[in-house]
Coordinates of C-alpha atoms and ligand atoms in Angstrom, one line a residue:
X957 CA -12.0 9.3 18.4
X958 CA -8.7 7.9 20.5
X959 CA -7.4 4.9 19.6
X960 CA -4.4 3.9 22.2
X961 CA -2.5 1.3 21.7
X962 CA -1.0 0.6 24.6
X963 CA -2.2 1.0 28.5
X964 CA -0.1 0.8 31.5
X965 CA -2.4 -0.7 33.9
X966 CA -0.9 -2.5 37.8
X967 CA 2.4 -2.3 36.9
X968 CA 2.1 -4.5 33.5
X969 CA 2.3 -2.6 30.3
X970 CA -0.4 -3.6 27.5
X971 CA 0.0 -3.6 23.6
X972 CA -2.2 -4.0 21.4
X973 CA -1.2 -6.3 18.5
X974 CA -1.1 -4.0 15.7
X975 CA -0.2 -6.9 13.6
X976 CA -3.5 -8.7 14.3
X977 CA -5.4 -5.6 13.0
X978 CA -7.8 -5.0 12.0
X979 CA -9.1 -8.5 12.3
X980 CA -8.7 -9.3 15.6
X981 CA -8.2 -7.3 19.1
X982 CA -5.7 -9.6 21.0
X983 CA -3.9 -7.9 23.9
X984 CA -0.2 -9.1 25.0
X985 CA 1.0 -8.1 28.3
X986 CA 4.5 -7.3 28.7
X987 CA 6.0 -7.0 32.2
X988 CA 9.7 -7.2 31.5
X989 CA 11.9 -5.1 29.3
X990 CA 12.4 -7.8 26.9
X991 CA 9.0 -8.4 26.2
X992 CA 8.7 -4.9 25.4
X993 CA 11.5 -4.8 23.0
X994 CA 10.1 -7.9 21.4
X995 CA 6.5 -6.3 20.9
X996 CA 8.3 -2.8 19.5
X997 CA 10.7 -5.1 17.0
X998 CA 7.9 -7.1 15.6
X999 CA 6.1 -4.4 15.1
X1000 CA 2.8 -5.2 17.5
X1001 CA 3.2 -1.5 18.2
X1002 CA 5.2 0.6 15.9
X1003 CA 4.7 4.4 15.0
X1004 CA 7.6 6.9 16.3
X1005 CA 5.8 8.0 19.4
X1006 CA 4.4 4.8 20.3
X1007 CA 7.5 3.1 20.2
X1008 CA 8.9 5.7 22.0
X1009 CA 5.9 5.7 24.8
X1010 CA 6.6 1.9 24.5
X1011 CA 10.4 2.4 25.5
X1012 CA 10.0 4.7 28.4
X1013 CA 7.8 1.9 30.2
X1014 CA 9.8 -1.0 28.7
X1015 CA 12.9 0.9 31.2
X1016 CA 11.0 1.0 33.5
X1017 CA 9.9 -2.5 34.1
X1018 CA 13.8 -3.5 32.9
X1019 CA 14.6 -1.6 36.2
X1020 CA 11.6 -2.3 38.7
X1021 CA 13.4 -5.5 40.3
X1022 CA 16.5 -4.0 41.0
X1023 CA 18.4 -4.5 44.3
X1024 CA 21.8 -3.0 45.0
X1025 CA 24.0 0.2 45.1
X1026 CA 22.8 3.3 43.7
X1027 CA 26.3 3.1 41.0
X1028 CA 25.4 -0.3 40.4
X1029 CA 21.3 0.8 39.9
X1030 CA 23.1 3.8 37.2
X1031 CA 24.6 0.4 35.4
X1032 CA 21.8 -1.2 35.1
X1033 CA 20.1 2.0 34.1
X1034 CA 22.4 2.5 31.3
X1035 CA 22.6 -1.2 29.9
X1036 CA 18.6 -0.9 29.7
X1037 CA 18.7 2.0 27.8
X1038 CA 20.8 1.3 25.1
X1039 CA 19.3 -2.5 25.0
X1040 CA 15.9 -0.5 24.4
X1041 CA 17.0 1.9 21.9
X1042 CA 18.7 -0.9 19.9
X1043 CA 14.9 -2.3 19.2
X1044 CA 14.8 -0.1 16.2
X1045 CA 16.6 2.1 14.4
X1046 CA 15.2 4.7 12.6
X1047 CA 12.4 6.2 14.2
X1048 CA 14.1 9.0 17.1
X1049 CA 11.2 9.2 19.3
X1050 CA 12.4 5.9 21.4
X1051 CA 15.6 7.9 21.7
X1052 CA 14.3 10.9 22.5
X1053 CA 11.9 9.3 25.3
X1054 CA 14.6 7.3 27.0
X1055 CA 17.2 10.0 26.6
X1056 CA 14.5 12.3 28.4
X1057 CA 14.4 9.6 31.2
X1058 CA 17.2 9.4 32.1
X1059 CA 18.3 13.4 31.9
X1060 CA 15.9 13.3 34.5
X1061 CA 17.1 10.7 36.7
X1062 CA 20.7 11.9 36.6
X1063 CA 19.6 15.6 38.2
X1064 CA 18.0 12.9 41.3
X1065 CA 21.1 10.9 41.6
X1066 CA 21.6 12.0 45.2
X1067 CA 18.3 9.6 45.8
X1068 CA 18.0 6.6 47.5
X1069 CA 17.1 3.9 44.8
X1070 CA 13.7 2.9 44.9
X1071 CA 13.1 6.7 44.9
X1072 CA 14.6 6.6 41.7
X1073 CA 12.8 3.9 40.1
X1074 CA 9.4 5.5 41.2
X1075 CA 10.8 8.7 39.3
X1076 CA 11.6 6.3 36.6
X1077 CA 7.9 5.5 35.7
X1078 CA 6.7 8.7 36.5
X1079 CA 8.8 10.3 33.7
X1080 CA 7.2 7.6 31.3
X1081 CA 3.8 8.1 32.4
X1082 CA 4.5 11.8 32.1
X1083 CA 5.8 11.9 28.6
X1084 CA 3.0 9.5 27.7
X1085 CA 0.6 12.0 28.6
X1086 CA 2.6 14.9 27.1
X1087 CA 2.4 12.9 23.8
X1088 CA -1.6 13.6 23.4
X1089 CA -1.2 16.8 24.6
X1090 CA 1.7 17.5 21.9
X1091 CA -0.9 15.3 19.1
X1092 CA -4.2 17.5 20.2
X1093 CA -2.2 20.6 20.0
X1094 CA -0.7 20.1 16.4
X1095 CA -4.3 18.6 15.2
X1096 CA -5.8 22.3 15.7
X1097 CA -3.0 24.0 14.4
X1098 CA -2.8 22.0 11.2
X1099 CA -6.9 22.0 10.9
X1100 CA -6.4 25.1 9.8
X1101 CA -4.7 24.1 6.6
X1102 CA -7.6 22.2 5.6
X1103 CA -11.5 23.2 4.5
X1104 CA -14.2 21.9 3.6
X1105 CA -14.5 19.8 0.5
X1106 CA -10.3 18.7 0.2
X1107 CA -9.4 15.5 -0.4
X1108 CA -6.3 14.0 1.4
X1109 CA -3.5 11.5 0.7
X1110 CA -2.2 10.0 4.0
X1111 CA 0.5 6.9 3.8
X1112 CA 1.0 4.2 6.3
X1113 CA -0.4 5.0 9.4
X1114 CA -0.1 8.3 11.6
X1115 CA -3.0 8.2 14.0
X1116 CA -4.4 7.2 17.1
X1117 CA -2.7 4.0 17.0
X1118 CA 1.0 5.2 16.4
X1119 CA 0.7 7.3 19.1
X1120 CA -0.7 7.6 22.6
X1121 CA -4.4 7.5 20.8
X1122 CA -4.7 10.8 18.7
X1123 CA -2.3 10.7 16.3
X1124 CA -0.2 13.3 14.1
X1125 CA -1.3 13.3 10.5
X1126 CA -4.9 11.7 11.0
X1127 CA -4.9 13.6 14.9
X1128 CA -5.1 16.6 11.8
X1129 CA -7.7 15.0 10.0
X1130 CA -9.8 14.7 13.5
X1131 CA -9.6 18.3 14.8
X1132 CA -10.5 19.7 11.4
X1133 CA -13.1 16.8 11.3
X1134 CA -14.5 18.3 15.2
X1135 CA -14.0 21.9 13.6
X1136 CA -17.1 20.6 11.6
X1137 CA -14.9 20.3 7.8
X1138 CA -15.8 17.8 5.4
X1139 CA -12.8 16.3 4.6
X1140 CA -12.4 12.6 3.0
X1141 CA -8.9 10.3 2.5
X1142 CA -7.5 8.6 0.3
X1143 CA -5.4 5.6 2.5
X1144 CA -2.5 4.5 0.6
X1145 CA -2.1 0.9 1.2
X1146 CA 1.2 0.8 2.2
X1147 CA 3.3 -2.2 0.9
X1148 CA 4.6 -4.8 2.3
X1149 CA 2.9 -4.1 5.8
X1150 CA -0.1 -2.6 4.6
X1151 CA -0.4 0.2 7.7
X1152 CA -2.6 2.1 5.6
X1153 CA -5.2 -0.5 4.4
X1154 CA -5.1 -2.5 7.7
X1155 CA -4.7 0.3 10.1
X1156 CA -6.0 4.0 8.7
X1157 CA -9.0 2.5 6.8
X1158 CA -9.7 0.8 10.3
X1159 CA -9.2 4.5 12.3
X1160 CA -11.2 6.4 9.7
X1161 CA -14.0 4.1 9.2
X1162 CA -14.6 4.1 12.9
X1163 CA -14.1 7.9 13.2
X1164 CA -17.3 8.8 10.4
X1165 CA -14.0 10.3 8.0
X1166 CA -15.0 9.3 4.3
X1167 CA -12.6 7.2 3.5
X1168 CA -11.0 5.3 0.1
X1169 CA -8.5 2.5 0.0
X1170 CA -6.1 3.0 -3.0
X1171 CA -3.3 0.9 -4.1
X1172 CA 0.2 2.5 -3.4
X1173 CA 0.8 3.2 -7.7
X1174 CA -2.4 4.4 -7.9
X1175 CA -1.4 7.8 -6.4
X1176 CA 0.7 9.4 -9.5
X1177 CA -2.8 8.8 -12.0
X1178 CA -5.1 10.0 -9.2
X1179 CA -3.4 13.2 -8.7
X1180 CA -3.2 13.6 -12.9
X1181 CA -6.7 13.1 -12.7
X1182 CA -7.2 16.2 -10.0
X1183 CA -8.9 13.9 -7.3
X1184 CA -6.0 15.1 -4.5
X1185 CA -5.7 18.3 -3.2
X1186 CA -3.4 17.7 -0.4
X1187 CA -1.2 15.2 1.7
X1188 CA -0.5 15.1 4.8
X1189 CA 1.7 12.4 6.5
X1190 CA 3.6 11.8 9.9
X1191 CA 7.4 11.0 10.2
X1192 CA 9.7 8.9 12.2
X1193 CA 12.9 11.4 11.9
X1194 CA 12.9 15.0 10.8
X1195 CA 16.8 16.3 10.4
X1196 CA 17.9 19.5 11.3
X1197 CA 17.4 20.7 7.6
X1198 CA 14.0 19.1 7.4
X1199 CA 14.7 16.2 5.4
X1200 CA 12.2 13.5 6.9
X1201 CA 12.3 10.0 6.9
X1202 CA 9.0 8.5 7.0
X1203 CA 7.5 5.2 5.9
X1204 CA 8.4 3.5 2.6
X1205 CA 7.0 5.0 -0.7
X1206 CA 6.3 8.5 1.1
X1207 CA 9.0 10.4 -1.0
X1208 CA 7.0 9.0 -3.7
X1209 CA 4.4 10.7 -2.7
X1210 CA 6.1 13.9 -2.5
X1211 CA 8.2 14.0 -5.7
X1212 CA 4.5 13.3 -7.7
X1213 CA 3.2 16.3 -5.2
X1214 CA 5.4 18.7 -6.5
X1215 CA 4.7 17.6 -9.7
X1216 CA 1.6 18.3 -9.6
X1217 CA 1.4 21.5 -7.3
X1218 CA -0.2 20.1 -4.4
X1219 CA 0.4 20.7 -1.1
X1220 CA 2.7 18.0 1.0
X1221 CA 2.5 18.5 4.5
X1222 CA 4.1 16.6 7.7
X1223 CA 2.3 16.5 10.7
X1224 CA 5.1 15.8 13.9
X1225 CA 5.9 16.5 17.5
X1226 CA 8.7 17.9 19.0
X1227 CA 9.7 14.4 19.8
X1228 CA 10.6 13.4 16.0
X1229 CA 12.6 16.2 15.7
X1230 CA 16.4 15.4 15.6
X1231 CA 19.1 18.2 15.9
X1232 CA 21.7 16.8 16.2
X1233 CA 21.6 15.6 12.9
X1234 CA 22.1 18.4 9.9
X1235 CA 20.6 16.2 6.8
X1236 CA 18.3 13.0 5.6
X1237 CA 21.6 11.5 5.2
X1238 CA 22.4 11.1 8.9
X1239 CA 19.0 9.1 9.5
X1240 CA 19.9 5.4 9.4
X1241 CA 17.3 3.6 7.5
X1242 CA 15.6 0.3 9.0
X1243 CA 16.0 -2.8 7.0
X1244 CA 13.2 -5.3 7.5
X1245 CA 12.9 -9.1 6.9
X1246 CA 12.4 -9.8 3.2
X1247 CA 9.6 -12.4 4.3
X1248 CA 7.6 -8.9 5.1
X1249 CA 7.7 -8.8 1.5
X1250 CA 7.5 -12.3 -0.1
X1251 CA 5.0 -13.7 2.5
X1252 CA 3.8 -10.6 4.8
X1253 CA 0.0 -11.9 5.0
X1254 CA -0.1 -15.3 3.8
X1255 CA 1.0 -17.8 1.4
X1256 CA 4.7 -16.9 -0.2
X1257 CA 4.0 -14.9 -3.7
X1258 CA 7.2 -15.0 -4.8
X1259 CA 9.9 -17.2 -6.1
X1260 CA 12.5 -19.2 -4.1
X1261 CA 15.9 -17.6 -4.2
X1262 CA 15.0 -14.3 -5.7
X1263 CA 16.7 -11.4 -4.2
X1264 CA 14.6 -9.0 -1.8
X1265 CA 15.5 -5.7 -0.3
X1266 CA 13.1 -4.4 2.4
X1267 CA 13.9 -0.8 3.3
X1268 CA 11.1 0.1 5.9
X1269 CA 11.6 3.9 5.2
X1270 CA 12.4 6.7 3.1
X1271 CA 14.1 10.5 3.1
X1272 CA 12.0 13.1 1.6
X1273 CA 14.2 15.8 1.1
X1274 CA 12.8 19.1 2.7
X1275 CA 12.6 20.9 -1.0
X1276 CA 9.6 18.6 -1.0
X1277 CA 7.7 19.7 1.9
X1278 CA 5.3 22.2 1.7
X1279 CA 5.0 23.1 5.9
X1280 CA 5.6 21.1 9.3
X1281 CA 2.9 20.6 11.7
X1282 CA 4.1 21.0 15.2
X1283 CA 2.8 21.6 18.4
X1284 CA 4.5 24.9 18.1
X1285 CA 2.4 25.9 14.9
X1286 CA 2.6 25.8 11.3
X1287 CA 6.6 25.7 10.0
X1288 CA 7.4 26.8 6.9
X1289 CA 10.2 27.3 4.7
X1290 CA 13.0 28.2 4.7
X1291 CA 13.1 25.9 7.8
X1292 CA 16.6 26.8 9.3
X1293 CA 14.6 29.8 10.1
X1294 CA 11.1 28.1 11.1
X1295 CA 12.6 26.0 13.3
X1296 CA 14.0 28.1 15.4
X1297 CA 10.2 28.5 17.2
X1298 CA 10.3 24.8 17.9
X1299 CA 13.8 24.5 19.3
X1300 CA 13.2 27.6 21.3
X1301 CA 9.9 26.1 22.4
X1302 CA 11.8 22.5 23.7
X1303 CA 13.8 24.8 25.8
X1304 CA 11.0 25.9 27.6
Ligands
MRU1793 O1 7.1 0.9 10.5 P1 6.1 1.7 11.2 O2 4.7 1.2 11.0 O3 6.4 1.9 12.6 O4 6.2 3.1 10.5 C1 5.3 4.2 10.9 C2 5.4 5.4 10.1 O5 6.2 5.5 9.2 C3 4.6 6.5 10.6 O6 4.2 7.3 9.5 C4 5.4 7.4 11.5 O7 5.9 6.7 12.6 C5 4.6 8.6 12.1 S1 3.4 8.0 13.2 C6 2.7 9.3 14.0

């Protein structure tokens, strides 16, 4: 079942309000680029390729009032751009979408300008759709990594909803779930935002996949106890090496994997991919509001004046990872070899 969370519908770009989940469905309409880095900064849509969907409209409508020179339009262009890319910092899909953008613009330049601002929004309606075909495409390859019977970790959320409506991790979790396997979760919860017990248990419900809420520090007694045969999660910057930043407490995860010999798998488009970078320790890491923590959903829960840091993500090192789940098919290690088939594929 798709869940998008954003539409682009006569010229105005709807989000929906991830942070009113799963309680209430409120819409917010965002017709300027500054709306649009104000819904992907406070998180009413977040996930790596939404945000990055999310960017290549939010140029556009920074763009689609633009009178002048075509050098002056290429300013304008540019200062959007970077403004965009600034909203946040870790996850490389928002570059990667805008970058795309405008590679594509520059080979129009010759253009007159309101040509080039039509090409503009094609390009982001283009790589919005490419994104489900990218998500459908890794879902069937990575089915095959699952049967009948397994029981799955997943942190935070990587489905429909942090993508253009499939998702990467649960998109897996779907097409093994069409393939007619009888798979059930285990939803992390996901401090201090709580993706997993607002947002997957919402997606999984919905979708008919067995699902269980557990408490982020319930996952190192649950896999003593056998109840976990896999994980699978998404990721918001995979280095040249493989090292992967993904959501908070997901090395966690991984380290107690290997622990305890089960499989770790991350599920992630070409889009997340980022070589240019050789290592985890090139991937800046996002540092949130400590309110996030002392008073995310409510009444404050801690003390006045104690210190808080609020990383919103981690580096699993690639020794960690068991296989990638691309579009281009399963990558294993070692994956200075593997992902040769993926960079050869985004040449294409
Ligand atoms: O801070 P968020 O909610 O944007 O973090 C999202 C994640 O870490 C997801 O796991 C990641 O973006 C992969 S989504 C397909």
């Amino acid at each position: 079942m798709p869940f998008p969370p954003l539409r682009f519908e006569k010229d105005v770009l709807k989000i929906l309000d991830q942070r009113q989940l799963p309680l209430h469905e409120v819409w917010i309409e965002c017709r300027d680029s500054r709306r649009v880095h104000w819904a992907i900064q406070h998180m009413a849509i977040r996930g790596a390729p939404a945000i990055g969907i999310a960017g290549g409209y939010g140029l556009w409508l920074g763009i689609r009032k633009f009178r002048g020179s075509r050098r002056a339009f290429f300013n304008k262009l540019r200062q959007e751009a970077a403004y965009l890319k600034g909203a946040r910092p870790t996850g490389v899909n928002l570059r990667n979408v805008i970058d795309r953008i405008m590679a594509c613009i520059h080979l129009l330049k010759q253009n007159d300008v309101e040509i080039l601002k039509k090409r503009v929004l094609e390009a982001a309606q283009s790589l919005h759709k490419e994104d489900d075909l990218l998500c459908r495409r890794m879902g069937r390859h990575g089915a095959r990594l699952f049967k009948t019977g397994d029981r799955v970790l997943t942190h935070c959320n990587a489905g429909g909803l942090a993508t253009s409506g499939y998702g990467t991790a649960l998109g897996v979790l779907y097409a093994a779930k069409s393939m007619g396997k009888k798979i059930t979760v285990y939803a992390a919860e996901t401090r201090p935002l709580l993706q997993g017990a607002r947002l997957t248990a919402w997606e999984l419900l919905q979708s008919d996949i067995p699902c269980t809420l557990v408490c982020d520090n319930a996952v190192a007694s649950l896999m003593r106890a056998g109840k976990i045969d896999r994980v699978i999660v998404g990721a918001d910057r995979i280095a040249r090496n493989g090292d992967t930043a993904n959501k908070i407490g997901t090395y966690s995860h991984a380290v107690l994997a290997k622990v305890h010999n089960i499989p770790f798998y991350v599920a992630a488009p070409r889009t997340t991919f980022d070589f240019t970078i050789r290592s985890g320790k090139g991937i800046p890491i996002e540092a949130r509001d400590a309110k996030e923590v002392s008073e995310g959903f409510g009444p404050r829960i801690t003390p006045h004046g104690v210190r808080i840091e609020n990383p919103a993500f981690d580096v699993t090192p690639h020794s960690y990872i068991s296989a990638f789940i691309t579009e281009a098919g399963i990558l294993r290690p070692p994956f200075q070899t593997s992902f040769k088939k993926l960079e050869s594929s985004l040449q294409r």
